[in-house]
Amino acid sequence: MRPIITAFDWVPDFARGQVRDLRVRWALEEVGQAYDVVYLSQGEQKAAPHRSRQPFGQVPTYEVGDLVLFESGAIVQHIADTHDGLFPADPSGRARAIEWMYAALNTVEPPIMDHAIATLFEADKPWSKPRLPSVMQRIEARFGELSDRLGDRRWLDGDVFTAGDLLMIAVLRIMEGDAVLAAYPNLVAYVARGTNRPAFARALEAQMAGFTGTPPPAVLAWLERQKAQQGETA
Ligand SMILES: N[C@@H](CCC(=O)N[C@@H](CS)C(=O)NCC(=O)O)C(=O)O
């Protein structure tokens, strides 16, 4: 049975290639599972039909048969549990892959999201600029610790790519091109190994091809205000 995921038909340029349905698409591509996509226009994610799938009014969701799931991490875990290719067969290897999934989403991603809030979503707020140095310090600390653990391993648990790598690379690449990541050549190489995988390329291409919609006027006005603000602070 083909699963159905949800994604947006439009997001601002800075979010293209980063919307979290990419993680689900990547997992599905890794395991060779075809899927369908229901596209939501901006705002539709907060309306009742989608809220019945996703209580927080966000994408992605995943439906297969009677099962409706939200949270990209839980979806990737379910895909890994129901297909070959993202979890090692032995229970200890599977447990370690799940450990890295949590580390990606619960330990490494939070300061990166704080960075996105300070530099994009709330860039026009007076608290964002003063907050940035401490956010950068927390990202640096996490990247340093992760770099130490990764060392010269190919993937987090050794030679086998798992769902833990998929989520960690999806999280790290939010900072791709930033000096804070460039300071750790082994992390840069690790991200490149992940994003060079054919399954990642297919997932990214599919997400980008889905942006066929138009922005609501309120979102356009917000983008204009952000641009003006950035011009002022540049
Ligand atoms: N923890 C959730 C986060 C989902 C999330 O933040 N989705 C964003 C897109 S990447 C979204 O739908 N934002 C629109 C909104 O919150 O209205 C997950 O991993 O699925």
Short mmCIF file of C-alpha atoms and ligand atoms in Angstrom, two decimals:
data_model
loop_
_atom_site.label_atom_id
_atom_site.label_comp_id
_atom_site.label_asym_id
_atom_site.label_seq_id
_atom_site.Cartn_x
_atom_site.Cartn_y
_atom_site.Cartn_z
CA MET A 1 0.00 0.00 0.00
CA ARG A 2 1.40 3.44 -0.93
CA PRO A 3 1.73 5.79 2.00
CA ILE A 4 0.46 9.36 1.71
CA ILE A 5 2.47 12.21 3.17
CA THR A 6 1.62 15.89 3.52
CA ALA A 7 3.83 18.77 2.38
CA PHE A 8 3.48 22.48 1.57
CA ASP A 9 2.87 23.77 -1.94
CA TRP A 10 4.74 26.97 -1.12
CA VAL A 11 7.33 28.10 1.44
CA PRO A 12 9.74 31.05 1.39
CA ASP A 13 13.05 30.52 -0.42
CA PHE A 14 15.01 30.10 2.81
CA ALA A 15 12.88 27.08 3.78
CA ARG A 16 13.00 25.28 0.43
CA GLY A 17 14.91 22.06 0.82
CA GLN A 18 14.50 22.21 4.61
CA VAL A 19 10.80 21.49 5.22
CA ARG A 20 10.58 18.38 7.36
CA ASP A 21 8.69 16.28 4.84
CA LEU A 22 12.17 16.00 3.27
CA ARG A 23 13.22 13.66 6.10
CA VAL A 24 10.25 11.43 5.41
CA ARG A 25 10.75 11.51 1.65
CA TRP A 26 14.43 10.65 2.15
CA ALA A 27 13.57 7.67 4.39
CA LEU A 28 11.01 6.43 1.84
CA GLU A 29 13.55 6.80 -0.98
CA GLU A 30 16.20 4.93 1.02
CA VAL A 31 13.92 1.93 1.46
CA GLY A 32 12.51 2.09 -2.08
CA GLN A 33 8.93 2.79 -1.04
CA ALA A 34 6.84 4.83 -3.51
CA TYR A 35 4.48 7.38 -1.94
CA ASP A 36 1.83 9.98 -2.72
CA VAL A 37 1.75 13.57 -1.52
CA VAL A 38 -1.16 15.73 -0.42
CA TYR A 39 -0.09 19.36 -0.77
CA LEU A 40 -1.35 22.01 1.64
CA SER A 41 -1.39 25.70 0.89
CA GLN A 42 -0.03 28.01 3.57
CA GLY A 43 -2.66 28.34 6.30
CA GLU A 44 -4.39 25.08 5.44
CA GLN A 45 -2.20 23.29 7.98
CA LYS A 46 -4.10 25.06 10.77
CA ALA A 47 -7.59 24.13 9.53
CA ALA A 48 -9.59 21.31 11.09
CA PRO A 49 -9.08 18.61 8.44
CA HIS A 50 -5.30 18.75 8.79
CA ARG A 51 -5.43 19.25 12.57
CA SER A 52 -7.17 15.90 12.80
CA ARG A 53 -3.96 14.43 11.36
CA GLN A 54 -1.49 16.74 13.09
CA PRO A 55 -2.64 18.33 16.38
CA PHE A 56 -0.06 21.13 16.12
CA GLY A 57 -1.08 22.10 12.58
CA GLN A 58 2.25 21.26 10.93
CA VAL A 59 3.69 19.07 8.20
CA PRO A 60 4.66 16.33 7.63
CA THR A 61 2.14 13.59 8.31
CA TYR A 62 2.12 10.02 7.08
CA GLU A 63 -0.89 7.83 6.39
CA VAL A 64 -0.91 4.18 5.48
CA GLY A 65 -4.05 2.09 5.82
CA ASP A 66 -5.68 3.05 9.14
CA LEU A 67 -2.51 4.48 10.59
CA VAL A 68 -2.08 8.26 10.69
CA LEU A 69 1.22 9.52 12.11
CA PHE A 70 2.73 12.92 12.77
CA GLU A 71 6.26 13.94 13.95
CA SER A 72 8.91 13.37 11.33
CA GLY A 73 11.10 11.40 13.77
CA ALA A 74 8.29 8.98 14.62
CA ILE A 75 7.47 8.63 10.93
CA VAL A 76 11.08 7.86 10.00
CA GLN A 77 11.21 5.31 12.83
CA HIS A 78 8.03 3.65 11.58
CA ILE A 79 9.38 3.50 8.02
CA ALA A 80 12.61 1.96 9.36
CA ASP A 81 10.62 -0.57 11.39
CA THR A 82 8.45 -1.65 8.48
CA HIS A 83 11.05 -1.74 5.69
CA ASP A 84 14.60 -3.03 5.30
CA GLY A 85 17.43 -0.60 4.99
CA LEU A 86 17.36 1.95 7.82
CA PHE A 87 17.77 -0.14 10.97
CA PRO A 88 20.41 -2.84 11.48
CA ALA A 89 18.90 -6.29 11.91
CA ASP A 90 20.37 -6.88 15.37
CA PRO A 91 18.39 -5.38 18.30
CA SER A 92 21.41 -3.60 19.80
CA GLY A 93 22.24 -1.94 16.48
CA ARG A 94 18.58 -0.87 16.16
CA ALA A 95 18.64 0.57 19.69
CA ARG A 96 21.81 2.56 18.92
CA ALA A 97 20.24 3.90 15.70
CA ILE A 98 17.22 5.09 17.71
CA GLU A 99 19.58 6.67 20.24
CA TRP A 100 21.10 8.75 17.42
CA MET A 101 17.65 9.67 16.11
CA TYR A 102 16.84 11.15 19.53
CA ALA A 103 20.26 12.80 19.73
CA ALA A 104 19.64 14.49 16.38
CA LEU A 105 16.16 15.76 17.23
CA ASN A 106 16.47 16.33 20.96
CA THR A 107 20.09 17.35 21.55
CA VAL A 108 21.53 18.79 18.34
CA GLU A 109 18.48 20.32 16.63
CA PRO A 110 17.14 22.56 19.48
CA PRO A 111 19.98 25.14 19.41
CA ILE A 112 19.88 25.08 15.59
CA MET A 113 16.17 25.91 15.72
CA ASP A 114 16.92 28.69 18.22
CA HIS A 115 19.31 30.05 15.59
CA ALA A 116 16.59 29.89 12.91
CA ILE A 117 14.17 31.68 15.24
CA ALA A 118 16.68 34.44 16.02
CA THR A 119 17.89 34.94 12.43
CA LEU A 120 14.72 34.25 10.41
CA PHE A 121 11.40 33.80 12.15
CA GLU A 122 11.89 36.48 14.82
CA ALA A 123 14.72 38.44 13.20
CA ASP A 124 12.66 41.62 13.58
CA LYS A 125 12.24 41.23 17.34
CA PRO A 126 14.42 43.23 19.73
CA TRP A 127 15.52 40.12 21.69
CA SER A 128 16.90 38.24 18.70
CA LYS A 129 20.21 40.01 18.17
CA PRO A 130 21.29 39.98 21.85
CA ARG A 131 20.38 36.30 22.07
CA LEU A 132 22.45 35.17 19.10
CA PRO A 133 25.90 34.88 20.77
CA SER A 134 24.65 32.41 23.40
CA VAL A 135 22.77 30.42 20.74
CA MET A 136 25.94 30.18 18.65
CA GLN A 137 27.90 29.02 21.69
CA ARG A 138 25.44 26.19 22.28
CA ILE A 139 25.59 25.12 18.62
CA GLU A 140 29.40 25.20 18.71
CA ALA A 141 29.48 23.06 21.84
CA ARG A 142 27.19 20.44 20.31
CA PHE A 143 29.08 20.37 17.02
CA GLY A 144 32.40 19.99 18.86
CA GLU A 145 31.05 17.08 20.90
CA LEU A 146 29.51 15.40 17.89
CA SER A 147 32.70 15.88 15.86
CA ASP A 148 34.72 14.23 18.65
CA ARG A 149 32.40 11.24 18.72
CA LEU A 150 32.18 10.85 14.95
CA GLY A 151 35.97 10.99 14.59
CA ASP A 152 36.90 9.33 11.32
CA ARG A 153 33.93 6.98 11.25
CA ARG A 154 31.93 6.87 8.05
CA TRP A 155 28.56 6.89 9.84
CA LEU A 156 27.63 7.44 13.48
CA ASP A 157 27.66 3.77 14.38
CA GLY A 158 30.47 2.71 12.07
CA ASP A 159 30.11 1.42 8.52
CA VAL A 160 26.33 1.15 8.24
CA PHE A 161 24.07 4.11 7.39
CA THR A 162 20.99 4.16 9.64
CA ALA A 163 17.91 6.26 10.35
CA GLY A 164 20.10 7.95 13.00
CA ASP A 165 22.42 9.25 10.29
CA LEU A 166 19.49 10.31 8.14
CA LEU A 167 18.08 12.54 10.89
CA MET A 168 21.47 13.80 12.10
CA ILE A 169 22.47 14.84 8.57
CA ALA A 170 19.05 16.44 7.97
CA VAL A 171 19.61 18.49 11.13
CA LEU A 172 23.28 19.40 10.50
CA ARG A 173 22.64 20.54 6.94
CA ILE A 174 20.41 23.35 8.27
CA MET A 175 23.77 25.01 9.11
CA GLU A 176 25.46 24.00 5.84
CA GLY A 177 27.71 26.80 4.57
CA ASP A 178 27.90 28.44 8.01
CA ALA A 179 31.32 28.89 9.63
CA VAL A 180 30.09 27.11 12.75
CA LEU A 181 29.81 23.86 10.79
CA ALA A 182 32.78 24.55 8.50
CA ALA A 183 34.98 24.55 11.63
CA TYR A 184 34.49 20.76 11.80
CA PRO A 185 35.76 19.18 8.55
CA ASN A 186 34.68 15.68 9.62
CA LEU A 187 31.09 16.92 10.11
CA VAL A 188 31.16 18.71 6.74
CA ALA A 189 32.39 15.49 5.07
CA TYR A 190 29.74 13.47 6.95
CA VAL A 191 26.95 15.78 5.73
CA ALA A 192 28.31 15.54 2.17
CA ARG A 193 28.37 11.72 2.38
CA GLY A 194 24.69 11.80 3.35
CA THR A 195 23.54 14.37 0.84
CA ASN A 196 25.46 12.61 -1.96
CA ARG A 197 23.30 9.54 -1.52
CA PRO A 198 21.00 9.08 -4.54
CA ALA A 199 17.99 8.69 -2.22
CA PHE A 200 18.63 12.13 -0.74
CA ALA A 201 18.91 13.70 -4.20
CA ARG A 202 15.58 12.15 -5.24
CA ALA A 203 13.89 13.35 -2.06
CA LEU A 204 15.20 16.89 -2.44
CA GLU A 205 14.21 17.04 -6.09
CA ALA A 206 10.70 15.86 -5.24
CA GLN A 207 10.28 18.42 -2.47
CA MET A 208 11.48 21.26 -4.70
CA ALA A 209 9.18 20.16 -7.54
CA GLY A 210 6.20 20.40 -5.19
CA PHE A 211 6.50 24.15 -4.66
CA THR A 212 3.94 25.17 -7.25
CA GLY A 213 1.69 27.30 -5.03
CA THR A 214 1.56 30.99 -4.20
CA PRO A 215 2.04 32.75 -0.86
CA PRO A 216 -0.87 34.32 1.01
CA PRO A 217 -0.66 38.16 1.17
CA ALA A 218 0.00 38.15 4.94
CA VAL A 219 3.06 35.93 4.49
CA LEU A 220 4.34 38.12 1.65
CA ALA A 221 3.96 41.19 3.86
CA TRP A 222 5.90 39.44 6.66
CA LEU A 223 8.69 38.53 4.22
CA GLU A 224 8.91 42.15 3.06
CA ARG A 225 9.18 43.33 6.69
CA GLN A 226 11.96 40.79 7.35
CA LYS A 227 13.84 41.94 4.24
CA ALA A 228 13.55 45.56 5.28
CA GLN A 229 14.78 44.68 8.77
CA GLN A 230 17.78 42.80 7.40
CA GLY A 231 18.59 45.78 5.19
CA GLU A 232 18.56 48.00 8.27
CA THR A 233 20.84 45.77 10.32
CA ALA A 234 23.26 44.86 7.48
N1 LIG B 1 8.54 18.26 15.36
C1 LIG B 1 7.78 18.35 14.14
C2 LIG B 1 7.99 19.74 13.60
C3 LIG B 1 7.19 19.96 12.34
C4 LIG B 1 7.41 21.35 11.80
O1 LIG B 1 8.05 22.22 12.44
N2 LIG B 1 6.85 21.59 10.61
C5 LIG B 1 6.97 22.89 9.99
C6 LIG B 1 7.59 22.75 8.61
S1 LIG B 1 9.25 22.14 8.75
C7 LIG B 1 5.58 23.45 9.79
O2 LIG B 1 4.66 22.75 9.41
N3 LIG B 1 5.45 24.76 10.01
C8 LIG B 1 4.24 25.48 9.76
C9 LIG B 1 3.50 25.83 11.00
O3 LIG B 1 3.97 25.55 12.11
O4 LIG B 1 2.44 26.43 10.84
C10 LIG B 1 8.23 17.27 13.15
O5 LIG B 1 9.43 16.94 13.18
O6 LIG B 1 7.40 16.76 12.39
#
